[in-house]
Coordinates of C-alpha atoms in Angstrom, one line a residue:
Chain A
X1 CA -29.0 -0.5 35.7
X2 CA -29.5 1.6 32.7
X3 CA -29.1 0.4 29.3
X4 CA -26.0 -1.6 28.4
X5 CA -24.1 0.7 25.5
X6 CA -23.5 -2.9 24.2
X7 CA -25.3 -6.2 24.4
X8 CA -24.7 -9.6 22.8
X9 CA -27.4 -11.9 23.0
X10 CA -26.8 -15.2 21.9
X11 CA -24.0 -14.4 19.2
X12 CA -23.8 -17.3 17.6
X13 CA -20.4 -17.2 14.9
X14 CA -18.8 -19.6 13.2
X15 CA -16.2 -19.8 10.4
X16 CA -17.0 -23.2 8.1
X17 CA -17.3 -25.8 10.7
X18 CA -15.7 -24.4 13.4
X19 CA -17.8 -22.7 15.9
X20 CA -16.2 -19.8 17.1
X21 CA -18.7 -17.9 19.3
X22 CA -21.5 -20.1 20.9
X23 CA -24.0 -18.7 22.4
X24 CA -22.2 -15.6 23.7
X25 CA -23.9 -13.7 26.1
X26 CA -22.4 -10.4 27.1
X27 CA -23.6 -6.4 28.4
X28 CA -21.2 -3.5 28.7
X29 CA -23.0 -1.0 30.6
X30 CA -21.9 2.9 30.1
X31 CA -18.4 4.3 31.5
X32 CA -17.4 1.1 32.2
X33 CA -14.4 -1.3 31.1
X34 CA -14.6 -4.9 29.6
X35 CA -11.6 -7.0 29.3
X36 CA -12.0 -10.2 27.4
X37 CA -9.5 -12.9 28.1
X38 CA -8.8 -16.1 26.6
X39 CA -6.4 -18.4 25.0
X40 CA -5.2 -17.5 21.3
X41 CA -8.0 -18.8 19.3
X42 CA -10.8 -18.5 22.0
X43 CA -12.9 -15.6 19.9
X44 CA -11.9 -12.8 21.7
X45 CA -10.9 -11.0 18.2
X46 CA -13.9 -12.7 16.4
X47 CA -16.4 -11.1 19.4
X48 CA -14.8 -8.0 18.2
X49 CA -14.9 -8.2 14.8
X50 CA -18.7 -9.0 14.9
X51 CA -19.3 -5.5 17.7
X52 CA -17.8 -3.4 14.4
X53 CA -19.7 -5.4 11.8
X54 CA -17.0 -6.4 10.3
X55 CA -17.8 -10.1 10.7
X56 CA -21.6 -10.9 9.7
X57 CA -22.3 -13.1 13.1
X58 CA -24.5 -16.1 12.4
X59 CA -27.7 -16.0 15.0
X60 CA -28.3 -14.0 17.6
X61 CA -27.7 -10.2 18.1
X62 CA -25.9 -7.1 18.9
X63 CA -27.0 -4.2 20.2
X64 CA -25.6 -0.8 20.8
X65 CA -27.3 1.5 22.6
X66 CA -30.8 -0.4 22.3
X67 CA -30.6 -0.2 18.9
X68 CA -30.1 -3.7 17.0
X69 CA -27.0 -3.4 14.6
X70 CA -27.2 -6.6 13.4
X71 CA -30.7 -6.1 11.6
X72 CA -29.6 -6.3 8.2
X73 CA -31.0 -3.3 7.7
X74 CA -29.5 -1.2 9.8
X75 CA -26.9 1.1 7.8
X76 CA -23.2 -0.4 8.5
X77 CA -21.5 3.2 8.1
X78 CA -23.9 4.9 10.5
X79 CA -23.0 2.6 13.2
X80 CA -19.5 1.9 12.7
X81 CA -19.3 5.8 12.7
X82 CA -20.5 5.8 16.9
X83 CA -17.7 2.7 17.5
X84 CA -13.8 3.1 17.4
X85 CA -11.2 0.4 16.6
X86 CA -7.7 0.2 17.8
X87 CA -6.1 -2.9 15.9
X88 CA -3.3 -4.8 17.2
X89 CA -1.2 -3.5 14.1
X90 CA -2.1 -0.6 14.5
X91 CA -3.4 -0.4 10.8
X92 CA -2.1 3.2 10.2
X93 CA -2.7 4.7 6.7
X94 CA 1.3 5.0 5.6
X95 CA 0.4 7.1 2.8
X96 CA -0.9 9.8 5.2
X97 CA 0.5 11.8 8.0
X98 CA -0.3 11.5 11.3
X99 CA -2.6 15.0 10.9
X100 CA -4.1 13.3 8.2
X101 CA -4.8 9.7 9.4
X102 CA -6.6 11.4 12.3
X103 CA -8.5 14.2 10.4
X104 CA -9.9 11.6 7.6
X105 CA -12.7 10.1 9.6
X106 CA -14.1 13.3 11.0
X107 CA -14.1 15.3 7.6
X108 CA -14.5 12.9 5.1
X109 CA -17.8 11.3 7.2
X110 CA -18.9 13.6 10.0
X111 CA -18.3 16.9 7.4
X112 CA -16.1 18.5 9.8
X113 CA -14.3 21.7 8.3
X114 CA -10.0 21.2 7.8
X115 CA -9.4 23.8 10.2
X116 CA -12.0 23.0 12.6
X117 CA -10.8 19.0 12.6
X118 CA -6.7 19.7 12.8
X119 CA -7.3 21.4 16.1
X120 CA -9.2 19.0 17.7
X121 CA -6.3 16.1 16.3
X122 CA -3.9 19.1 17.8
X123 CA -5.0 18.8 21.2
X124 CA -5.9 15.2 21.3
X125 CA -1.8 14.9 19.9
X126 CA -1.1 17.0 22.5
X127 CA -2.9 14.9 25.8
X128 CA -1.3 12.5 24.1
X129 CA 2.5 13.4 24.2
X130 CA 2.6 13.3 20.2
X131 CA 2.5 17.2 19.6
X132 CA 5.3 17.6 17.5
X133 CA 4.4 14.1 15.4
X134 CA 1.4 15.8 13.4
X135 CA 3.3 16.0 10.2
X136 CA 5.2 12.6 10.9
X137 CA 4.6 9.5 8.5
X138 CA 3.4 6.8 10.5
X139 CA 6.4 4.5 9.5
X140 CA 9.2 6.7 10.8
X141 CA 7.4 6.5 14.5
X142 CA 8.0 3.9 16.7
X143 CA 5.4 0.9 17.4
X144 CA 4.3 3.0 20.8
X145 CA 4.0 6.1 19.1
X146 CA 1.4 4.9 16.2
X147 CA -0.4 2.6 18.5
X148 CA -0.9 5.9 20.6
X149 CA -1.8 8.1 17.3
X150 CA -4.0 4.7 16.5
X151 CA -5.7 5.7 19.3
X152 CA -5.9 9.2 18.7
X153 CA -7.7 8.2 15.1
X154 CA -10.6 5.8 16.5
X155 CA -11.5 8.8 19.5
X156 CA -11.4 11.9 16.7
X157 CA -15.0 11.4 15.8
X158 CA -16.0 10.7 19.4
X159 CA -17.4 7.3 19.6
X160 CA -19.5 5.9 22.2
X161 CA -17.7 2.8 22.4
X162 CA -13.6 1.7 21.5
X163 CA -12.6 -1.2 20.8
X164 CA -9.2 -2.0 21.6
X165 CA -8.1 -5.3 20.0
X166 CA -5.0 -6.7 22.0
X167 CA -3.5 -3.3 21.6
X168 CA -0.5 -3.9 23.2
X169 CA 0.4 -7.4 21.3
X170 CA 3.2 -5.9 18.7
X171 CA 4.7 -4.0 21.3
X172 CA 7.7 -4.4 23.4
X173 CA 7.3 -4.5 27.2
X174 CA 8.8 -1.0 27.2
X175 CA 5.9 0.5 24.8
X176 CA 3.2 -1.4 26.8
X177 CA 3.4 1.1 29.5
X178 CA 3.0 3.8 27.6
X179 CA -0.1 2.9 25.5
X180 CA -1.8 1.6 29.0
X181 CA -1.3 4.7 30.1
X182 CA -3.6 6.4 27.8
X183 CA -5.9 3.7 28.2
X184 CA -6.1 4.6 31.8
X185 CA -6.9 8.0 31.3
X186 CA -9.2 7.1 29.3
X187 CA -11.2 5.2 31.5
X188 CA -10.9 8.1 34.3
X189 CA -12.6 10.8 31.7
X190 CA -15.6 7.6 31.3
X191 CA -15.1 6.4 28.2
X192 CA -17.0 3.0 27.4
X193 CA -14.0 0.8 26.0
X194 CA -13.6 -3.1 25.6
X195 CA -10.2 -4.9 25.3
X196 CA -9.0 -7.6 24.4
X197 CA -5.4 -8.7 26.2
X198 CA -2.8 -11.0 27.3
X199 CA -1.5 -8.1 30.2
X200 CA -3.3 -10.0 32.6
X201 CA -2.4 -7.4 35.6
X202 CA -3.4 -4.1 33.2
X203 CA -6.5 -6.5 32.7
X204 CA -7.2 -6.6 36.8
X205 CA -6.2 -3.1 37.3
X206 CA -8.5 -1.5 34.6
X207 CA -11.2 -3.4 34.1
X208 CA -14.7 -3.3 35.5
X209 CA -15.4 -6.2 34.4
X210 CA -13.8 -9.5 33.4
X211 CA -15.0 -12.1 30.7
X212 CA -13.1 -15.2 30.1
X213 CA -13.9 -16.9 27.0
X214 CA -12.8 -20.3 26.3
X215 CA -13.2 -22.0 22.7
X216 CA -15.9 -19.6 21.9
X217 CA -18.4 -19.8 25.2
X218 CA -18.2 -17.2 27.9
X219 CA -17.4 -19.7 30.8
X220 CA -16.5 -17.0 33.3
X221 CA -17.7 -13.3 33.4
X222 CA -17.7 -11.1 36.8
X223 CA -15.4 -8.1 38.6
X224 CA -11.8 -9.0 38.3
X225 CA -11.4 -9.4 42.0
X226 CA -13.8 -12.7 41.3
X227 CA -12.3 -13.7 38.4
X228 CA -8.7 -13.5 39.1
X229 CA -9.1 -14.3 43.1
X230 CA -11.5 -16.7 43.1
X231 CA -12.5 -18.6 39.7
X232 CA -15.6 -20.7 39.4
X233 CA -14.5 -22.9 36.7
X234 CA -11.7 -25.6 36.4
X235 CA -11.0 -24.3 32.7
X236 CA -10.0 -20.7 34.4
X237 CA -7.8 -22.1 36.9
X238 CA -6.3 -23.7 34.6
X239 CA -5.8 -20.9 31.9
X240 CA -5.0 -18.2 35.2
X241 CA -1.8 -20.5 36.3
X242 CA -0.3 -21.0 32.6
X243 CA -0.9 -17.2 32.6
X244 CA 1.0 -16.7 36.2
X245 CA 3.8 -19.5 34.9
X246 CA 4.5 -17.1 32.0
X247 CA 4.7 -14.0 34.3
X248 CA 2.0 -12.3 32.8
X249 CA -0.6 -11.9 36.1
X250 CA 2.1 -10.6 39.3
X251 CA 0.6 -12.9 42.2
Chain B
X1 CA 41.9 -10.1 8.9
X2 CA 44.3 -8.7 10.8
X3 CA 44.9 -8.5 14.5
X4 CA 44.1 -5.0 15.0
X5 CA 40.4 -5.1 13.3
X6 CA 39.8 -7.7 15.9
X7 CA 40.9 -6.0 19.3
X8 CA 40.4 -2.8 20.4
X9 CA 43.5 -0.8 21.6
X10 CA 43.5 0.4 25.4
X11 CA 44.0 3.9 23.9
X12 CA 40.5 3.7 22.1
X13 CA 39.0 2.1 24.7
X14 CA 39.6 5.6 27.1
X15 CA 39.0 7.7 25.0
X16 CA 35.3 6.2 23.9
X17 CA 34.6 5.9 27.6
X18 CA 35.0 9.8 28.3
X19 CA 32.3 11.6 27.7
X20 CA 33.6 15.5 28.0
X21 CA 35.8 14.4 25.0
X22 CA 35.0 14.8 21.6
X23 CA 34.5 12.4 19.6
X24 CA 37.6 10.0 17.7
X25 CA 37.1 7.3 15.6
X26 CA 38.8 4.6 17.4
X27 CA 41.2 2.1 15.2
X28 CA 39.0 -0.4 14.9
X29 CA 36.7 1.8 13.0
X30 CA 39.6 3.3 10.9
X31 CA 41.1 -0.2 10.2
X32 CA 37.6 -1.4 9.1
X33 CA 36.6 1.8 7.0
X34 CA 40.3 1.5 5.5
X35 CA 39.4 -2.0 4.4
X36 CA 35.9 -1.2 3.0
X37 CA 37.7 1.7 0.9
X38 CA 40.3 -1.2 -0.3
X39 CA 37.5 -3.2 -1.5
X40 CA 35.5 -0.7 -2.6
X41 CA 38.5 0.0 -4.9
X42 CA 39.0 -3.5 -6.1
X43 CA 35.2 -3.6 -6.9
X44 CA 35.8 -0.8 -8.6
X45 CA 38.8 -2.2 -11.0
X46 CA 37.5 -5.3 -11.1
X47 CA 33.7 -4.0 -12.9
X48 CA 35.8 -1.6 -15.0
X49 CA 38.1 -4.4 -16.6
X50 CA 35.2 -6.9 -16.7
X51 CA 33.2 -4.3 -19.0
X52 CA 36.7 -3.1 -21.0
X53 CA 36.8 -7.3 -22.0
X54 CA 33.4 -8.0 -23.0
X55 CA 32.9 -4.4 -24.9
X56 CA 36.5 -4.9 -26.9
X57 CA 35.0 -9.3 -27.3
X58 CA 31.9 -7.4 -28.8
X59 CA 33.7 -5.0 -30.9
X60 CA 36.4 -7.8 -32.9
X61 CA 33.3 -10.1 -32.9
X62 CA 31.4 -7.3 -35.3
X63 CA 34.2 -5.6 -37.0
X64 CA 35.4 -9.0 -38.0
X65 CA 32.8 -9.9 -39.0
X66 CA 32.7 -11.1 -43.1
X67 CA 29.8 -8.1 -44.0
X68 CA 31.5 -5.5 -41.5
X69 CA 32.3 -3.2 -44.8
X70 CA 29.2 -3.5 -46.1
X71 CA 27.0 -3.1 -42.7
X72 CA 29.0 -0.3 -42.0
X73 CA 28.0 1.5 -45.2
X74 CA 24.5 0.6 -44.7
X75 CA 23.7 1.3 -41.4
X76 CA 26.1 4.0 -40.3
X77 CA 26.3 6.3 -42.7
X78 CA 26.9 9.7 -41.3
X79 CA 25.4 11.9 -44.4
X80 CA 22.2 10.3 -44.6
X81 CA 21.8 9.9 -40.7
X82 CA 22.3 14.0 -41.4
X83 CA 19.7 13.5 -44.1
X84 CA 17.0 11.6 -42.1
X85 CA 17.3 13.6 -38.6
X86 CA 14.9 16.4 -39.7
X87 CA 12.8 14.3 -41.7
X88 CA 12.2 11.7 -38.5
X89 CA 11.9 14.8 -36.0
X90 CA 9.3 16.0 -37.8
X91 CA 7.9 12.4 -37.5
X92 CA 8.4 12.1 -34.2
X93 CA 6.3 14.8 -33.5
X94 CA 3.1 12.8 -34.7
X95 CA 4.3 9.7 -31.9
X96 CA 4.5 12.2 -29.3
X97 CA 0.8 13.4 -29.5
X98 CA -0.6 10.3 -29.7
X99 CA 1.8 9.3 -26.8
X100 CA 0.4 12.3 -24.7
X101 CA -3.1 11.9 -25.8
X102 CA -3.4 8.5 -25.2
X103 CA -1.5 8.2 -22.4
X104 CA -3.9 10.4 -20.8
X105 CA -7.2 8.4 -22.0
X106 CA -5.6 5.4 -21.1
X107 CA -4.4 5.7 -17.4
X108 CA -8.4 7.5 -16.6
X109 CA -9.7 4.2 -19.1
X110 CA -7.7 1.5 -17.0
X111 CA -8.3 3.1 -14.2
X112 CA -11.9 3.1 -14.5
X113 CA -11.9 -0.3 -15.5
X114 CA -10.3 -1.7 -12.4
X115 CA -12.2 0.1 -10.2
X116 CA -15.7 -1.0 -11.4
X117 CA -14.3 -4.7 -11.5
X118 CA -14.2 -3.9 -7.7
X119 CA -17.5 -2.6 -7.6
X120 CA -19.6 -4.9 -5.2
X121 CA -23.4 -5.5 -4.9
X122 CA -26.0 -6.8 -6.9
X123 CA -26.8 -3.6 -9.0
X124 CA -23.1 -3.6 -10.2
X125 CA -22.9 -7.2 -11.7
X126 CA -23.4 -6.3 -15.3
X127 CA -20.9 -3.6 -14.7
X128 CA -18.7 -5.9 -13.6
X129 CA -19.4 -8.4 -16.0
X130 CA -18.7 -6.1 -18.6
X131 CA -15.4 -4.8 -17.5
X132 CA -14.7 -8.1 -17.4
X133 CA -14.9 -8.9 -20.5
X134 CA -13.7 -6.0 -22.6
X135 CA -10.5 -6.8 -20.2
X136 CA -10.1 -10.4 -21.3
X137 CA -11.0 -9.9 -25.0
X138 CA -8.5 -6.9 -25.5
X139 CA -5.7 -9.0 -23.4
X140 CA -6.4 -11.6 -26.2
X141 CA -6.3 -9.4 -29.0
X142 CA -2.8 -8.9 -31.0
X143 CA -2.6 -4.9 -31.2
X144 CA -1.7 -4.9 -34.8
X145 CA -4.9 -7.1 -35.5
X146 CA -7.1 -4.2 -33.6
X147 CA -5.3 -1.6 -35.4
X148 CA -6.2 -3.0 -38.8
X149 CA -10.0 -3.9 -37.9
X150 CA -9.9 0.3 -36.8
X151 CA -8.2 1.6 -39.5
X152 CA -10.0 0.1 -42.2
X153 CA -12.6 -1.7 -40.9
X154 CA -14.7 1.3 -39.5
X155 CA -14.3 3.7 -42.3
X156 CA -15.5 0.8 -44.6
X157 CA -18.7 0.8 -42.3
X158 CA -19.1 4.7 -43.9
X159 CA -20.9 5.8 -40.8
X160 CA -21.4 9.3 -41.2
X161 CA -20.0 11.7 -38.5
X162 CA -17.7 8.8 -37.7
X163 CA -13.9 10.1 -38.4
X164 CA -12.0 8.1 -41.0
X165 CA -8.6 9.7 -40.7
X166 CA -5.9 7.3 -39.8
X167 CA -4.2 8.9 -36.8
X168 CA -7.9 9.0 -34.5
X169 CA -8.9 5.4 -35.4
X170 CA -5.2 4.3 -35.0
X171 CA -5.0 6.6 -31.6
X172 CA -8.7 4.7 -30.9
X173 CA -6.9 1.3 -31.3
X174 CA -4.0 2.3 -28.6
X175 CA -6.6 3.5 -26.2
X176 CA -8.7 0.0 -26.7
X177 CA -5.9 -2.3 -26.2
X178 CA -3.7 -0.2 -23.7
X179 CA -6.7 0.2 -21.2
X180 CA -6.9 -3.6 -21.0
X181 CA -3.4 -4.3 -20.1
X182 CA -3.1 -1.1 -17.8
X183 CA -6.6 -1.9 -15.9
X184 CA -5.1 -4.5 -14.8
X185 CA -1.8 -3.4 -13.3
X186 CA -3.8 -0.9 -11.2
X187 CA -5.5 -3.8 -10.4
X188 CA -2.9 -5.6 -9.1
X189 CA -2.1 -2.9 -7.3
X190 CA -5.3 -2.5 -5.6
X191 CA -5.7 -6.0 -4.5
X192 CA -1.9 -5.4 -3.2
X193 CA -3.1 -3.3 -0.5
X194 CA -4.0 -5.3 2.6
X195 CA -7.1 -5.7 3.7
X196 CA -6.5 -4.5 7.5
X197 CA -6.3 -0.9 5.2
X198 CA -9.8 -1.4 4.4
X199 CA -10.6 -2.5 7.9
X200 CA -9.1 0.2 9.7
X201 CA -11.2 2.4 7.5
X202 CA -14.9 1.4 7.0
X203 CA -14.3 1.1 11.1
X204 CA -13.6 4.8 10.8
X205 CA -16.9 4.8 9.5
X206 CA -15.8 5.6 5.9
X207 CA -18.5 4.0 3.1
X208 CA -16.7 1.4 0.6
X209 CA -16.2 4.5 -2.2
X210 CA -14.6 6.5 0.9
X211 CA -12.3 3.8 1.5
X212 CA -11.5 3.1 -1.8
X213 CA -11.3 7.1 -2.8
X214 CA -8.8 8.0 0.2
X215 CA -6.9 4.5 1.5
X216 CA -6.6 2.1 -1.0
X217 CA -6.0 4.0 -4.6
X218 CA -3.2 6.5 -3.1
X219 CA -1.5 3.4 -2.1
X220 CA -2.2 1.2 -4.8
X221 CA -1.3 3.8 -7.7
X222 CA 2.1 4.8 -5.9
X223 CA 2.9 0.5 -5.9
X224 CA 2.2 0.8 -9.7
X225 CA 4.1 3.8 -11.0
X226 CA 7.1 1.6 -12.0
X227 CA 5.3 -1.0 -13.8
X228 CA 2.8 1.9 -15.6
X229 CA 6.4 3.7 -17.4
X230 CA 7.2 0.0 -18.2
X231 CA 3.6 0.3 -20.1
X232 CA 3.9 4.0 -21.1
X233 CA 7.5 3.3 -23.0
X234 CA 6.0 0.5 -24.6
X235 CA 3.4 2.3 -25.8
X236 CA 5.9 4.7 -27.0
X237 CA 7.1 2.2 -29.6
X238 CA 3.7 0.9 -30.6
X239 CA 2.6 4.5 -31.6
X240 CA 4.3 3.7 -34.3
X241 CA 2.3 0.6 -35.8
X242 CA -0.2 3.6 -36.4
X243 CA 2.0 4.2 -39.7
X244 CA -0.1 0.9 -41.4
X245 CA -2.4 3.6 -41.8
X246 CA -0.4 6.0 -43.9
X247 CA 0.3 8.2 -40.9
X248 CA 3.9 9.4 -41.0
X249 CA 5.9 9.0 -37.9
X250 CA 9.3 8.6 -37.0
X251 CA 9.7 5.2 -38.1
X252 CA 7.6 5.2 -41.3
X253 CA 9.1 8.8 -41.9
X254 CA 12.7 6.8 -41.9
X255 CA 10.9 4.2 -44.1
X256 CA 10.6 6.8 -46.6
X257 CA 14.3 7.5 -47.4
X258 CA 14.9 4.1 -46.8
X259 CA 13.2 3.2 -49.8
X260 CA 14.4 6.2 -51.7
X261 CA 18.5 5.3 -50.7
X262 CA 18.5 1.8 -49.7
X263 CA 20.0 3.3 -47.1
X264 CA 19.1 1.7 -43.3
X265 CA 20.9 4.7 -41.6
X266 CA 17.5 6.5 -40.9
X267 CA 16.3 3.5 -39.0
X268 CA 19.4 3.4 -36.9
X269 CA 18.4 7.1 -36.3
X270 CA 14.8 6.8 -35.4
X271 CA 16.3 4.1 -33.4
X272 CA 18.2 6.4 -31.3
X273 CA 15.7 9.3 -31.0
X274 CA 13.3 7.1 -29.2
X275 CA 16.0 5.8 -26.7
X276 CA 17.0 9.4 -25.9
X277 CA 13.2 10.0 -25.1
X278 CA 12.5 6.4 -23.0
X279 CA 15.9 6.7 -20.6
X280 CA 15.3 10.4 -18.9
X281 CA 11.6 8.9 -18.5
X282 CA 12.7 5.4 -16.4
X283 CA 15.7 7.9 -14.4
X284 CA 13.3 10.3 -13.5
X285 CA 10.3 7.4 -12.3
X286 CA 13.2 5.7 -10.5
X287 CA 13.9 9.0 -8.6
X288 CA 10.5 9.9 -7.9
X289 CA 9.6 6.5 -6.4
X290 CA 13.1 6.6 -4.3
X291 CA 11.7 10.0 -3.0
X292 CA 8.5 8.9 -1.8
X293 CA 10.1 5.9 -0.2
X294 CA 12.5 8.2 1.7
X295 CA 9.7 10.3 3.0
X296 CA 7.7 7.6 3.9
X297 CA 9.8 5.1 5.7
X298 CA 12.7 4.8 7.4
X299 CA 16.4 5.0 5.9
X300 CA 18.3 2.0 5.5
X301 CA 19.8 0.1 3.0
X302 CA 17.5 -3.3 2.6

């Protein structure tokens, strides 16, 4: 196998006493899809965090594409430049429009012209179902709407890697469906994403792989036809039927 | 509440159920819009007579008041409020430059100010320090005290190339103080913005000046337009403390006749001039902030 986009290799993270991450061991080769799953609390959001250096992890490192972004010396912006976030709350600038919000990154950092980066948000907008939104304030859309445009934002500058932080969390079951969607075409034109979530069934349909974390140690990690079928470890079993009971994972 | 508000007629019921119809308000909405309208009304008369009592307490209160006669006389005098008007215009004048001029100085000042005391990194801790410092110290300071220490303190230091006149130094002493108290409203106002804003941006890729230059001031000085006017009226009134110097403003231009009448008309006068400057100013901020709320977020009502 070639390269891994991203690697962890023995992220070690913890907040005060409490551990979060122990020892996490993880590689997200190119064009595929990681979901993480876990309990609230287990350090899927934390594992995050750290990819987009915006937690400062504790031992260990993180690479993305070979290249160690944990060295202190690395430059933050540079990196965080080839990886896109989607937040839960979606984390919108109200103050800006939705052309705006979108067309910040790529001309204020990657020196794209006005003209030049409104067309691009455009047709993204436009794959997207959000053509006429453009010159919309985020806050007059509804959750679906800016978690989509949220979406739209973290691919302008065409990252390697996205992030998608239990993207679906705020939404109601209606919404889900359509910010999946885009996630799913998203994984047929090869992007590299990871993603966190509690949609258990998106999480078996999508993924390539499947990582289940459990108080901050990777205890199960495989394809989710292992990991949902047949799980190795008590702790899974145990998680996968609470998850079932609350009609999250369809049997 | 009636029995009609409660149920609706079989009547209404048709008629909302058909959809090739055009729309009629049923009865329960006209019975419930008919009572909003009566208590609207009642509201209405109820405010109206509450302010007729307390306005005609006020008045028998001060008109029957033992020195009424004499007040009167004293303080609204119609020939010399007639006398004073162009005298304090003239005045006025003077507190509107300064008002403008340091206005200006001060908003770029405080701003400046919070911003560096955000600055992180090593290199900037002196910075920071500093800012931190001059912010604390002029918080402390009583304005007239500063006023006094510029006004005669540095022309007694007979620097030369250093201005003496009364109005700069006085302006100088506005700017000082005002910078202090405004720096940190727009600091507030920073650290009122969430930090997910912040997030969402340095994972955009922006640098921390990036962030701060296109996500977190726009929001942060829209937050803290209202309590800025609250700082630019009061700086209004304290242009006028420049008149220790021998500057003649409004105020210290009604001093004059004052003294020359014993008349306290022209204060009353002054009085009134800056009012009819400081209410257009709060309407118009109120309107501008209701404006970019509209724009920005959804209607409704809390």
């Amino acid at each position: 196998m070639t390269e891994s986009v991203l690697r962890f290799e023995s992220v070690r993270k913890g907040f005060g006493e409490h551990l979060v991450l122990h020892d996490v061991e993880l590689a997200v080769p190119a064009h595929s899809v990681t979901a993480l799953i876990g309990a609230s609390g287990s350090g899927k959001s934390t594992l995050m965090r750290c990819a987009n250096l915006l937690e400062e992890i504790d031992d260990g490192a993180i690479f993305l594409d070979g290249e160690e972004i944990t060295d202190p010396r690395a430059d933050q912006d540079t990196i965080r430049r080839r990886i896109g976030v989607v937040f839960q709350a979606y984390n919108l600038f109200p103050h800006m429009t939705v052309l705006d919000n979108i067309t910040l990154a790529p001309r204020r950092v990657h020196g794209v012209g006005r003209a030049e980066a409104e067309a691009g948000a455009r047709e993204l907008l436009d794959r997207l179902g959000l053509a006429d939104k453009a010159g919309e304030y985020p806050d007059r859309l509804s959750g679906g709407q800016q978690q989509r445009v949220a979406i739209v934002r973290a691919l302008a500058t065409g990252p390697r890697l996205l992030l998608l932080d239990e993207i679906t969390a705020a939404l109601d079951p209606e919404l889900v469906g359509e910010v999946l969607a885009v996630v799913r075409g998203l994984k047929e034109q090869g992007m590299t994403m990871v993603l966190c979530t509690h949609e258990m069934g998106f999480a078996r349909e999508v993924a390539d792989q499947v990582c289940f974390l459990d108080a901050g140690v990777v205890l199960e990690q495989g394809p989710p036809e292992q990991v949902f079928g047949d799980p190795q470890q008590e702790r899974t079993r145990q998680f996968l039927s609470r998850v079932v009971a609350a009609g999250r994972l369809p049997r | 509440m009636s029995a009609e508000v409660g149920t609706p007629t079989a009547e209404s019921r048709r008629r909302g159920g058909g959809a090739a119809e055009p729309y009629r308000p049923s009865d329960r909405r006209l019975a419930r819009e008919a009572y909003r309208r009566q208590r609207a009304r009642r509201s209405a008369l109820i405010a109206a007579l509450s302010t007729a009592a307390t306005a005609l307490v006020l008045y028998l209160v001060v008109v029957n008041s033992p020195g009424w006669q004499r007040t009167r006389e004293t303080f609204f005098n119609a020939h010399y409020a007639w006398q004073a008007l162009p005298e304090v215009l003239k005045g006025l004048r003077v507190n509107l430059e300064l008002m403008v001029c340091c206005g200006v100085l001060i908003l770029v000042f405080g701003l400046l100010l919070a911003v560096l005391r955000t600055l992180r990194g090593p290199v900037f801790l002196p910075v920071r320090l500093l800012a931190t410092v001059y912010v604390d110290f002029f918080l402390g300071l009583p304005m007239i005290i500063c006023l006094l220490i510029m006004i005669t303190g540095v022309p007694a230091l007979r620097l030369t190339g250093v201005t003496t006149d009364p109005l700069l130094l006085g302006g100088a002493a506005l700017v000082l103080t005002y910078s202090a108290y405004v720096s940190e409203v727009f600091r507030a106002g920073i650290q009122s913005v969430h930090p997910s804003q912040r997030a969402a941006a340095r994972s955009l890729g922006l640098s921390n000046a990036q962030a701060m230059r296109y996500v977190v001031l726009p929001q942060a000085v829209r937050r803290v337009v209202p309590p800025l006017l609250n700082n630019l009226v009061s700086l209004q009134k304290d242009t006028g403390l420049v008149s220790i110097g021998g500057v003649i403003d409004a105020v210290y231009a009604a001093k004059i006749i004052t003294s020359q009448t014993f008349n306290y008309t022209p204060y009353l006068v002054s009085a009134l001039v800056f009012l009819v400057l400081t209410i257009p100013m709060t309407r118009f901020t109120d309107w501008t902030t209701a404006r970019l709320n509209r724009r920005q977020h959804q209607g409704g009502t809390v």
